[in-house]
N, CA, C and O atoms as a Maestro MAE file, in Angstrom:
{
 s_m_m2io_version
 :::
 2.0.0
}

f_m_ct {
 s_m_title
 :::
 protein
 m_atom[276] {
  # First column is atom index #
  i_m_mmod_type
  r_m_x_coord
  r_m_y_coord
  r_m_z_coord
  i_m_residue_number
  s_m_chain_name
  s_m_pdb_residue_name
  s_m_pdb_atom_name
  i_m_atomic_number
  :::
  1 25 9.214 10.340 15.341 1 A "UNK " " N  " 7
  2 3 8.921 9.395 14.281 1 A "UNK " " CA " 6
  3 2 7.623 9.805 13.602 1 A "UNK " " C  " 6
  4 15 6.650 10.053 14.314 1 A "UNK " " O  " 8
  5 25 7.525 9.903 12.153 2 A "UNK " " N  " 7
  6 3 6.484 10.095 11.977 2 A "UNK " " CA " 6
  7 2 5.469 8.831 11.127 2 A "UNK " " C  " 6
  8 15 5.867 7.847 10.505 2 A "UNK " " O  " 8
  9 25 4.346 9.198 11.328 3 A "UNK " " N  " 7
  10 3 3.248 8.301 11.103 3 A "UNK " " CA " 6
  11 2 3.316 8.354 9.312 3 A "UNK " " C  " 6
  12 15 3.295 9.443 8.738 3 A "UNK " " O  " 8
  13 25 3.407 6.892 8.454 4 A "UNK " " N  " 7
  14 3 2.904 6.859 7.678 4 A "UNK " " CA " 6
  15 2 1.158 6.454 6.848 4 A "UNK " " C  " 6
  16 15 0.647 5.336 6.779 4 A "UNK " " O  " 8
  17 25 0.678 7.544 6.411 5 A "UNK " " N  " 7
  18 3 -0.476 7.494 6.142 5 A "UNK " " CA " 6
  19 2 -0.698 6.423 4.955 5 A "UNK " " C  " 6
  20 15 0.029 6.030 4.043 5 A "UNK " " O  " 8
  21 25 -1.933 6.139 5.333 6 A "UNK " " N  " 7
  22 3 -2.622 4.765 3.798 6 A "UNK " " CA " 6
  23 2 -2.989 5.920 3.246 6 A "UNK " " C  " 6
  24 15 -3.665 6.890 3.590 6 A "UNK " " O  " 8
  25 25 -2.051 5.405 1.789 7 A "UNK " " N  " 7
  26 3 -3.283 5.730 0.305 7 A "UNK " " CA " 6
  27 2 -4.473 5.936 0.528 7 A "UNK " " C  " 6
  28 15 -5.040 5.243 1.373 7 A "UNK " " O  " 8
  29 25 -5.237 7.044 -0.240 8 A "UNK " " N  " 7
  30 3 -6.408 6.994 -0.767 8 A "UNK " " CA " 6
  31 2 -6.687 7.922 -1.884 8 A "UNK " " C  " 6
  32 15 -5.851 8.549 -2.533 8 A "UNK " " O  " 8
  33 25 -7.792 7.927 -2.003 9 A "UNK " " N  " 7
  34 3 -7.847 8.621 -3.681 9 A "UNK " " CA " 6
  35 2 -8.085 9.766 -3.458 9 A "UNK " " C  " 6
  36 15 -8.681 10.482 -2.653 9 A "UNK " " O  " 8
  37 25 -7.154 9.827 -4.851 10 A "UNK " " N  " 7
  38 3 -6.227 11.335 -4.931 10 A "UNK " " CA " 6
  39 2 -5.184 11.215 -4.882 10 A "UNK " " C  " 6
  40 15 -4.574 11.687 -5.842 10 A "UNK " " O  " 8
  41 25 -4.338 10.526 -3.766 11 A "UNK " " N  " 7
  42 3 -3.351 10.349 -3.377 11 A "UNK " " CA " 6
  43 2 -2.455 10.365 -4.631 11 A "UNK " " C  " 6
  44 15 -3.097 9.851 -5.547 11 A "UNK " " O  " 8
  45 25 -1.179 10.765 -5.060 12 A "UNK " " N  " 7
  46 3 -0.313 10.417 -6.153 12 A "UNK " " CA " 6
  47 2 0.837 9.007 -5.345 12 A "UNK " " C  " 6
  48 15 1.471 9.198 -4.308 12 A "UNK " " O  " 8
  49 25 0.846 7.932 -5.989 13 A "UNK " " N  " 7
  50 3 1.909 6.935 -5.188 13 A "UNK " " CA " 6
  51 2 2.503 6.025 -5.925 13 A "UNK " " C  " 6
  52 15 1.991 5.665 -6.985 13 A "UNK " " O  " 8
  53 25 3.829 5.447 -5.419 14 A "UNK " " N  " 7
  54 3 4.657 4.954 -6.284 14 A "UNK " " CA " 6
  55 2 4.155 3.834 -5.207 14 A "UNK " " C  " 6
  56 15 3.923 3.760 -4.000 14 A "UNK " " O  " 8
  57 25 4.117 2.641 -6.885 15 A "UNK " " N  " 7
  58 3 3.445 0.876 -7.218 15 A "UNK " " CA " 6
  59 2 4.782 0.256 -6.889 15 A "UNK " " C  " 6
  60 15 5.546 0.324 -7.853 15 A "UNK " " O  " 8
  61 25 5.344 -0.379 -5.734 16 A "UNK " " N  " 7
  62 3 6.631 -0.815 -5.824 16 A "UNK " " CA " 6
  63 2 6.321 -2.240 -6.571 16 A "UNK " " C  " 6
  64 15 7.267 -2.650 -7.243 16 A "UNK " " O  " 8
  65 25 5.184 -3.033 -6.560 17 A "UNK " " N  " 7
  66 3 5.194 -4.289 -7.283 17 A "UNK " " CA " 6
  67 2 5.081 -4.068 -8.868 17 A "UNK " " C  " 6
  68 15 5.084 -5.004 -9.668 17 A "UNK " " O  " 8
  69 25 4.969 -2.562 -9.265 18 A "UNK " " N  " 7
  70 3 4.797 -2.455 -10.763 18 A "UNK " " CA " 6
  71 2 5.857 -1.467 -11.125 18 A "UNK " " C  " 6
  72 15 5.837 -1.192 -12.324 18 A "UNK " " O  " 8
  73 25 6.873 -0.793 -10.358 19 A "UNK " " N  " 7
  74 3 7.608 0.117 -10.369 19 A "UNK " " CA " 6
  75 2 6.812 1.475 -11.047 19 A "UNK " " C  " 6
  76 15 7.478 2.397 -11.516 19 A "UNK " " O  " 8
  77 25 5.757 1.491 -11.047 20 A "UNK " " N  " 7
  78 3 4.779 2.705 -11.906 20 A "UNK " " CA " 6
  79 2 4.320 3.988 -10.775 20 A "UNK " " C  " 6
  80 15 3.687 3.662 -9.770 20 A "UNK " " O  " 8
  81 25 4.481 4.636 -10.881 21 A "UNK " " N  " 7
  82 3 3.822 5.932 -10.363 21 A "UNK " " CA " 6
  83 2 2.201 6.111 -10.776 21 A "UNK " " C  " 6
  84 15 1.670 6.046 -11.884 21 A "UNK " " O  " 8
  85 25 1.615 6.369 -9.420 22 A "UNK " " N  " 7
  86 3 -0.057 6.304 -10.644 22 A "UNK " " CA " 6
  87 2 -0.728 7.474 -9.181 22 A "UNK " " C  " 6
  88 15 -0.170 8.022 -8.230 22 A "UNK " " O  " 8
  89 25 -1.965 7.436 -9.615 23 A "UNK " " N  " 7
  90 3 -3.128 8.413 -9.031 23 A "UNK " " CA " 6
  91 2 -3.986 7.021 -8.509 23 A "UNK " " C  " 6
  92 15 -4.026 6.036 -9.247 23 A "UNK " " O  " 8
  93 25 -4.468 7.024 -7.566 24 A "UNK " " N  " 7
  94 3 -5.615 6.523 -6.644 24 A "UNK " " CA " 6
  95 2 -6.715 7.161 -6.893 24 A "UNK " " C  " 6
  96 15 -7.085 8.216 -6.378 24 A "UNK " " O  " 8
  97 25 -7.525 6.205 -8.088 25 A "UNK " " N  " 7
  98 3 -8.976 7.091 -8.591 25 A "UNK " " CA " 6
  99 2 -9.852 6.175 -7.708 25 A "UNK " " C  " 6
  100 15 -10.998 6.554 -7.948 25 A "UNK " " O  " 8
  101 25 -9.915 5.105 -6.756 26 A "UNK " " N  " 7
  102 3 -11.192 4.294 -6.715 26 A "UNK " " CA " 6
  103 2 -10.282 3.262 -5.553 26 A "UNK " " C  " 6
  104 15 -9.174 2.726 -5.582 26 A "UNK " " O  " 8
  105 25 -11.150 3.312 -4.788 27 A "UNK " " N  " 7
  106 3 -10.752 1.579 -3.360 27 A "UNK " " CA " 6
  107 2 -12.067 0.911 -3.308 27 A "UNK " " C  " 6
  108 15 -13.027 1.221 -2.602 27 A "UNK " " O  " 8
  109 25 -11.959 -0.122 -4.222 28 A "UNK " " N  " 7
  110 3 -13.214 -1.214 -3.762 28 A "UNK " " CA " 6
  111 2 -12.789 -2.555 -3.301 28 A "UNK " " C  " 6
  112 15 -11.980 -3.322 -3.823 28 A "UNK " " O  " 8
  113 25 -13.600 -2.714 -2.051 29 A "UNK " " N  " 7
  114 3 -13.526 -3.754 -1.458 29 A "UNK " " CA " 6
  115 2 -11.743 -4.235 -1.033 29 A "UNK " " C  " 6
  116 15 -11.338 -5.393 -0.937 29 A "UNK " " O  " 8
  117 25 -10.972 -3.047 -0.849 30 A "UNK " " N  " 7
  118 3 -9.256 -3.249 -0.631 30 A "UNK " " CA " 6
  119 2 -9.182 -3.234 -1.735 30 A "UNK " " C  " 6
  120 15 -8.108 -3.832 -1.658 30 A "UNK " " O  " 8
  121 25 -9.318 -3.102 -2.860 31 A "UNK " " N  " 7
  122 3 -8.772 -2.678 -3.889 31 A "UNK " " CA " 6
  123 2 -8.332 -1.894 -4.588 31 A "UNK " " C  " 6
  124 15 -9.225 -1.297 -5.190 31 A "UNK " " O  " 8
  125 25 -7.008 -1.456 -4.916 32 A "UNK " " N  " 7
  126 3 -6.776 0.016 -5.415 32 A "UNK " " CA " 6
  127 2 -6.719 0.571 -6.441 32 A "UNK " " C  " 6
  128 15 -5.600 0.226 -6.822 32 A "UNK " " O  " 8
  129 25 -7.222 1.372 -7.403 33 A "UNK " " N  " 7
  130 3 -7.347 1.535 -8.849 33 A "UNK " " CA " 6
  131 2 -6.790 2.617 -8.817 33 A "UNK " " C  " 6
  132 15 -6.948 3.576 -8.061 33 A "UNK " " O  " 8
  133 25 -5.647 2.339 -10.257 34 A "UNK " " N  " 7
  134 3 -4.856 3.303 -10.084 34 A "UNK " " CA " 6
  135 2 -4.491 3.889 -11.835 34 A "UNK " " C  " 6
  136 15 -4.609 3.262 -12.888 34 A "UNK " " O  " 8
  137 25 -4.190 4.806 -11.680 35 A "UNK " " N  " 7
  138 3 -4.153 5.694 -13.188 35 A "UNK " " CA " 6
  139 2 -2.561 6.134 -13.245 35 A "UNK " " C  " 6
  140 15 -1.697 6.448 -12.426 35 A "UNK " " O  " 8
  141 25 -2.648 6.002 -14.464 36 A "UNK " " N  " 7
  142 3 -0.705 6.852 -14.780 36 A "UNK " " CA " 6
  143 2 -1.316 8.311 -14.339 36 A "UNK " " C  " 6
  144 15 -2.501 8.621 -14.216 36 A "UNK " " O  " 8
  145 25 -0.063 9.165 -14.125 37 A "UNK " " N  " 7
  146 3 -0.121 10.192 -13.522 37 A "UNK " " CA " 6
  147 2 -0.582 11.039 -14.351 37 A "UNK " " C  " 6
  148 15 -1.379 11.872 -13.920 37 A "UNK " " O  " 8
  149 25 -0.305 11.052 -15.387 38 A "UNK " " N  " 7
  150 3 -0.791 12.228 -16.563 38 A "UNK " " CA " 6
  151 2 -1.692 12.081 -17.501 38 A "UNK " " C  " 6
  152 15 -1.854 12.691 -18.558 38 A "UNK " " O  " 8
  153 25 -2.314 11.139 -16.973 39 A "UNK " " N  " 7
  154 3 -3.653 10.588 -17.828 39 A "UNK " " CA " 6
  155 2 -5.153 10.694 -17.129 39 A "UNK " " C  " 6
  156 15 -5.228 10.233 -15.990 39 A "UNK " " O  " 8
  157 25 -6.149 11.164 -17.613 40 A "UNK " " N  " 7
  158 3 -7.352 10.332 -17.054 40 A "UNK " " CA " 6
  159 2 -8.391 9.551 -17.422 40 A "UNK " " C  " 6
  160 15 -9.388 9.027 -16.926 40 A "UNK " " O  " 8
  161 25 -7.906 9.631 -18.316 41 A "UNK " " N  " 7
  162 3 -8.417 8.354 -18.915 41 A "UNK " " CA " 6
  163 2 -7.629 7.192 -19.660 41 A "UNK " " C  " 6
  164 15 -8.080 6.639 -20.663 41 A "UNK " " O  " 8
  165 25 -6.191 6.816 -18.972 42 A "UNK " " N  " 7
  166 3 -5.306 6.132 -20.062 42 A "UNK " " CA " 6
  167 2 -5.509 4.665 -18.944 42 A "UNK " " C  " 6
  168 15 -6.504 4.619 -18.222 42 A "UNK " " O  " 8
  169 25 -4.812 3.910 -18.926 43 A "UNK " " N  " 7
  170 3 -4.742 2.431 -19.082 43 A "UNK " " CA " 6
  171 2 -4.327 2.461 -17.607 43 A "UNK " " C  " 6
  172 15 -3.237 2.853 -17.192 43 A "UNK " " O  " 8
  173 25 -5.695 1.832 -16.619 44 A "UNK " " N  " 7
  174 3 -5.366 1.782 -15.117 44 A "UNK " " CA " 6
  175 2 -4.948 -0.182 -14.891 44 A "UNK " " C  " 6
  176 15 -4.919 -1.142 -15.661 44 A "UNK " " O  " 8
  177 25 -4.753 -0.028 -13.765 45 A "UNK " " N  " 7
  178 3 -4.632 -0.790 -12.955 45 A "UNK " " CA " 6
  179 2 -4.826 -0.555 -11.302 45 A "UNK " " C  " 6
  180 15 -5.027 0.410 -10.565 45 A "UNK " " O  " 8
  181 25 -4.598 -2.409 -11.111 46 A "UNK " " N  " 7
  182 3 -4.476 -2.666 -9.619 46 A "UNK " " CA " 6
  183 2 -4.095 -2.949 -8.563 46 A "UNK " " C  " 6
  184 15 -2.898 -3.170 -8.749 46 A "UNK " " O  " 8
  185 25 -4.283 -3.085 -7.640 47 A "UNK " " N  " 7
  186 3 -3.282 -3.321 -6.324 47 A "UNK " " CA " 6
  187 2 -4.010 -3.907 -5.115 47 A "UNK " " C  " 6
  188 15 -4.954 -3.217 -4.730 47 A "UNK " " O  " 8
  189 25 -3.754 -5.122 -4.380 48 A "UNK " " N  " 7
  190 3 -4.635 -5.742 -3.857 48 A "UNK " " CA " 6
  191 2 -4.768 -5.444 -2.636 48 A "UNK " " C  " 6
  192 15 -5.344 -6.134 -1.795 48 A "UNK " " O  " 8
  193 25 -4.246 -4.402 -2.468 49 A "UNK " " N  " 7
  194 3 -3.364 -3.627 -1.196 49 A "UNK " " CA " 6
  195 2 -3.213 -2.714 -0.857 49 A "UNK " " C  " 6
  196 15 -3.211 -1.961 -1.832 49 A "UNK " " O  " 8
  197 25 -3.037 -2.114 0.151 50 A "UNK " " N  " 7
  198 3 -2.006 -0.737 0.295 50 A "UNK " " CA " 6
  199 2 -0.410 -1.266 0.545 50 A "UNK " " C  " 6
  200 15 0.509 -0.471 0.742 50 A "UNK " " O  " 8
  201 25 -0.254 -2.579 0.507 51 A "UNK " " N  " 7
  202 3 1.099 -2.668 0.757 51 A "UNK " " CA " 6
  203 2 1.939 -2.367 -0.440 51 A "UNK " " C  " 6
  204 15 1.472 -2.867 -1.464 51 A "UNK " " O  " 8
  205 25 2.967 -1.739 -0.595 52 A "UNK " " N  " 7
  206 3 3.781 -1.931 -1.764 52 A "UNK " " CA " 6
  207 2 3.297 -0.278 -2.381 52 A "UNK " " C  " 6
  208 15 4.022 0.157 -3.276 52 A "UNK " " O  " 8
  209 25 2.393 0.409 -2.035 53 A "UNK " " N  " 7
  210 3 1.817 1.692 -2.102 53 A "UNK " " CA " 6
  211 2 2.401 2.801 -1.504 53 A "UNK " " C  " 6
  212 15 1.811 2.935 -0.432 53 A "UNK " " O  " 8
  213 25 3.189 3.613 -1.611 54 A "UNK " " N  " 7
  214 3 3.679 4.500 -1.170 54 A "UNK " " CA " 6
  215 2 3.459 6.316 -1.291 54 A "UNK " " C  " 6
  216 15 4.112 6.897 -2.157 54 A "UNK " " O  " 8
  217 25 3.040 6.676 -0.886 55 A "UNK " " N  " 7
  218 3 2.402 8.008 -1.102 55 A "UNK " " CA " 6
  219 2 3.383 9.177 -1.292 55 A "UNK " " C  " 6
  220 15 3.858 9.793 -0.337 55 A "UNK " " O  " 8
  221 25 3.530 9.321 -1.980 56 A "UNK " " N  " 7
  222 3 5.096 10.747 -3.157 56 A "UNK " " CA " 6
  223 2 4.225 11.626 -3.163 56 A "UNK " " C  " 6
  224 15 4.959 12.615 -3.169 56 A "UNK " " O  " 8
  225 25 2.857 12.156 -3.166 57 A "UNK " " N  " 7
  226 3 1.973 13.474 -3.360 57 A "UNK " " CA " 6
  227 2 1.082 13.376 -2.840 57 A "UNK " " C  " 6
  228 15 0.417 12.692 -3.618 57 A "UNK " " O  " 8
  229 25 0.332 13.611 -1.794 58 A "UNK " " N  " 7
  230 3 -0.679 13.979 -0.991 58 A "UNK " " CA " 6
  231 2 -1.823 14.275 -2.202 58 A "UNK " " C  " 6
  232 15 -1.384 14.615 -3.301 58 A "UNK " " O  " 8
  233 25 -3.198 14.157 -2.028 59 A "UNK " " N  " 7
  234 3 -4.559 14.804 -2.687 59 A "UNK " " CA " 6
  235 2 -4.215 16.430 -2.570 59 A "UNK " " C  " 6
  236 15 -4.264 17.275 -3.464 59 A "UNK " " O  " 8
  237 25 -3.883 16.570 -1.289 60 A "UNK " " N  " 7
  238 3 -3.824 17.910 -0.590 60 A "UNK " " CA " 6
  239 2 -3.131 19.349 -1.476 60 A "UNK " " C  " 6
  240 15 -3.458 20.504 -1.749 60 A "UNK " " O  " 8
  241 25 -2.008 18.429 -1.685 61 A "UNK " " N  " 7
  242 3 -0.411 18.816 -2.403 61 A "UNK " " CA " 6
  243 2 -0.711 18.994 -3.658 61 A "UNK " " C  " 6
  244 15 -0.420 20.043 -4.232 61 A "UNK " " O  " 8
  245 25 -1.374 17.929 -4.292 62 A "UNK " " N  " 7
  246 3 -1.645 17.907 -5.983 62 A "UNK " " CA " 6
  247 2 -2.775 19.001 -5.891 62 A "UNK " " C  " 6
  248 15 -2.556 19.749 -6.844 62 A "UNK " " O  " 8
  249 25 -3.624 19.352 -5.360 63 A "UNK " " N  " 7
  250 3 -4.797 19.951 -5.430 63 A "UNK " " CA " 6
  251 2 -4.119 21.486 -5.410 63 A "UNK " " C  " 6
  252 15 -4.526 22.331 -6.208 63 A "UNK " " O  " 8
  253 25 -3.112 21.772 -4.495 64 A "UNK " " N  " 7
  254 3 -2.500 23.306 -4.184 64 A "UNK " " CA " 6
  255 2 -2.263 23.392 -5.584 64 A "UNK " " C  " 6
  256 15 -2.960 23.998 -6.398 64 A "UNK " " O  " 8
  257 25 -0.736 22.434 -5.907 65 A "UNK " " N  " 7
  258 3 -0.387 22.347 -7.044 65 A "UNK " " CA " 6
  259 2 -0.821 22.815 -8.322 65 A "UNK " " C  " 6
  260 15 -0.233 23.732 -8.896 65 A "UNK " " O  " 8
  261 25 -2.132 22.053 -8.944 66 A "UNK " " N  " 7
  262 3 -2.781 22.680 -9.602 66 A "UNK " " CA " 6
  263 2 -3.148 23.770 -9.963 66 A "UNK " " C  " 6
  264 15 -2.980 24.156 -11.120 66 A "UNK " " O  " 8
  265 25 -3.913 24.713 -8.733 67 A "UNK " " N  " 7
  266 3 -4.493 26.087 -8.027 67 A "UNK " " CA " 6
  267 2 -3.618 26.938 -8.653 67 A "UNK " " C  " 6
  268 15 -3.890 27.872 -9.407 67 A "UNK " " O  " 8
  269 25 -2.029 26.356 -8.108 68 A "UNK " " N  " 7
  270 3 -1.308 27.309 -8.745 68 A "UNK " " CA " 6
  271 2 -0.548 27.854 -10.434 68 A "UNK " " C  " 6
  272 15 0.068 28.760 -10.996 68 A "UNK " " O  " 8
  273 25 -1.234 26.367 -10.638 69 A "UNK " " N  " 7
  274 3 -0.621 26.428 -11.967 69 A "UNK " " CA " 6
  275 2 -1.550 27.467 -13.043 69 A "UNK " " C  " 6
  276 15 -1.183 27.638 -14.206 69 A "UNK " " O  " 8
  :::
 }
 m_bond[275] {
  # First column is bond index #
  i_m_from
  i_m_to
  i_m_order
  :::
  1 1 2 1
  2 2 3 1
  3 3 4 2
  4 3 5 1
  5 5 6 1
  6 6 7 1
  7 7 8 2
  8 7 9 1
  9 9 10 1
  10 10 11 1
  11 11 12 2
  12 11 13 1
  13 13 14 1
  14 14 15 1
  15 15 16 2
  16 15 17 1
  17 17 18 1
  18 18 19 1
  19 19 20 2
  20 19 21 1
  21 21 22 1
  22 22 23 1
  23 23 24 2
  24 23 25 1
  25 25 26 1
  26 26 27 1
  27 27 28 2
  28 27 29 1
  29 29 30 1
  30 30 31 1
  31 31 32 2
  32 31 33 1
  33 33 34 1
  34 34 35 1
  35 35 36 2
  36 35 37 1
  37 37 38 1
  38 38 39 1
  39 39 40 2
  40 39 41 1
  41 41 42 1
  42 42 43 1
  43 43 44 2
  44 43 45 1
  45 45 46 1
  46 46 47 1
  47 47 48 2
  48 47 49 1
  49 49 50 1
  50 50 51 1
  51 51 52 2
  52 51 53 1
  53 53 54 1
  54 54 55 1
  55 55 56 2
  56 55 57 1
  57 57 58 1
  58 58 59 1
  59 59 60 2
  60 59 61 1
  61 61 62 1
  62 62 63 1
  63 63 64 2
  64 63 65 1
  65 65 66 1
  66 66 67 1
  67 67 68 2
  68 67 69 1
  69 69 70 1
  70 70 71 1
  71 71 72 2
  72 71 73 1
  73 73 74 1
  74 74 75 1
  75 75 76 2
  76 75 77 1
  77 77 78 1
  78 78 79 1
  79 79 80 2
  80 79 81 1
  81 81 82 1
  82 82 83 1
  83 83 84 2
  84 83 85 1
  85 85 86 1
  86 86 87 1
  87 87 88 2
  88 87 89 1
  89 89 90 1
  90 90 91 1
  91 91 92 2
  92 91 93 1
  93 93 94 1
  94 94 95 1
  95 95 96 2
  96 95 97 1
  97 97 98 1
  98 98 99 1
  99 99 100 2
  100 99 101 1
  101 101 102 1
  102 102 103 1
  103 103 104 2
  104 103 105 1
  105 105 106 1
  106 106 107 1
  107 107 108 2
  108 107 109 1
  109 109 110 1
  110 110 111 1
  111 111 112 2
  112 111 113 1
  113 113 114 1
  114 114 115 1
  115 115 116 2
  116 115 117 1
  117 117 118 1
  118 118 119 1
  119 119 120 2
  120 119 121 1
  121 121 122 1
  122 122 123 1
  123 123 124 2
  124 123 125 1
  125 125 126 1
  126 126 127 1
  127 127 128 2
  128 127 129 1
  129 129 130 1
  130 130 131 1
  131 131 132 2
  132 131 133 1
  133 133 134 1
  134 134 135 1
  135 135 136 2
  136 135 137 1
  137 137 138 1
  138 138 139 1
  139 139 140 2
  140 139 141 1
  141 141 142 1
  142 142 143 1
  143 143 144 2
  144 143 145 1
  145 145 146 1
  146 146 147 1
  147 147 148 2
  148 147 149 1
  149 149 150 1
  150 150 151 1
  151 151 152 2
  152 151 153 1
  153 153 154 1
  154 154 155 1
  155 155 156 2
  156 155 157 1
  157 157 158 1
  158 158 159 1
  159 159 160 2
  160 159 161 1
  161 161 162 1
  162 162 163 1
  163 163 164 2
  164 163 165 1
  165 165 166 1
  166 166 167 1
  167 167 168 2
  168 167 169 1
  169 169 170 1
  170 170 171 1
  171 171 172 2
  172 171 173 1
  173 173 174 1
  174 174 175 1
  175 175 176 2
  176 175 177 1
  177 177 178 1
  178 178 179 1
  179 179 180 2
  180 179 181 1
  181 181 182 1
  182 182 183 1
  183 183 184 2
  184 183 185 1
  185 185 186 1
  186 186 187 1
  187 187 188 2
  188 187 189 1
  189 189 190 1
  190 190 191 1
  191 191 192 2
  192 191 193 1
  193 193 194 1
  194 194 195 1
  195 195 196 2
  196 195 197 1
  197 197 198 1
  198 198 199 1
  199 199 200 2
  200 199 201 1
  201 201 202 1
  202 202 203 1
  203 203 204 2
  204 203 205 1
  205 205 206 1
  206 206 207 1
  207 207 208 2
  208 207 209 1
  209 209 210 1
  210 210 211 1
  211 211 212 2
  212 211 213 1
  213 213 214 1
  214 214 215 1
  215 215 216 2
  216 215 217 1
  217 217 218 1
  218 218 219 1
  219 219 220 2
  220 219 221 1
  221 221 222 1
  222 222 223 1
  223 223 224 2
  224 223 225 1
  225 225 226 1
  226 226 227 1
  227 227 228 2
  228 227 229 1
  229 229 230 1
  230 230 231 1
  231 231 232 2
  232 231 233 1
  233 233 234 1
  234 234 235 1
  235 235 236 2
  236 235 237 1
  237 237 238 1
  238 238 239 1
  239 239 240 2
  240 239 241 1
  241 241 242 1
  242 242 243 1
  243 243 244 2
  244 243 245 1
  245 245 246 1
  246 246 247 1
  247 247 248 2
  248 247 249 1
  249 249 250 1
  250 250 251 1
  251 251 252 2
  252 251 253 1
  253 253 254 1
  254 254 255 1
  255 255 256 2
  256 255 257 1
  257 257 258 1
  258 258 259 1
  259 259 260 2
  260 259 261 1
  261 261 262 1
  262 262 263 1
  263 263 264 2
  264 263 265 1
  265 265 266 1
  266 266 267 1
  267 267 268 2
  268 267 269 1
  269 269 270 1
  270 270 271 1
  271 271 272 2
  272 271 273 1
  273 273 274 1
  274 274 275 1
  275 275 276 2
  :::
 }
}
């Protein structure tokens, strides 16, 4: 069985209470601030939670990703 990891920033994760895909730029105080994926500076939001947060791209993954592009 494997362990699911909490969000954190960087993380790429699908918002099941907003159906949105976003980036994890910021956690204050449990709070999750989150960016559309192809933006960095476009129109964030929040999440009061990690519940409902699901992690589709690792920091790790997006970071290779990039490298290679």
């Amino acid at each position: 069985m494997t362990e699911e990891k909490s969000p954190w920033v960087g993380d790429q994760v699908h918002d099941a209470h907003t159906g949105r895909e976003g980036v994890v730029t910021d956690v204050k105080n449990g709070t999750y601030i989150l960016r559309p994926v192809h933006s960095y500076w476009g129109q964030t939001w929040t999440a009061s939670g990690p519940e409902g947060l699901t992690v589709t791209v690792s920091r790790l993954e997006r970071v290779r990703r990039e490298r290679e592009a």
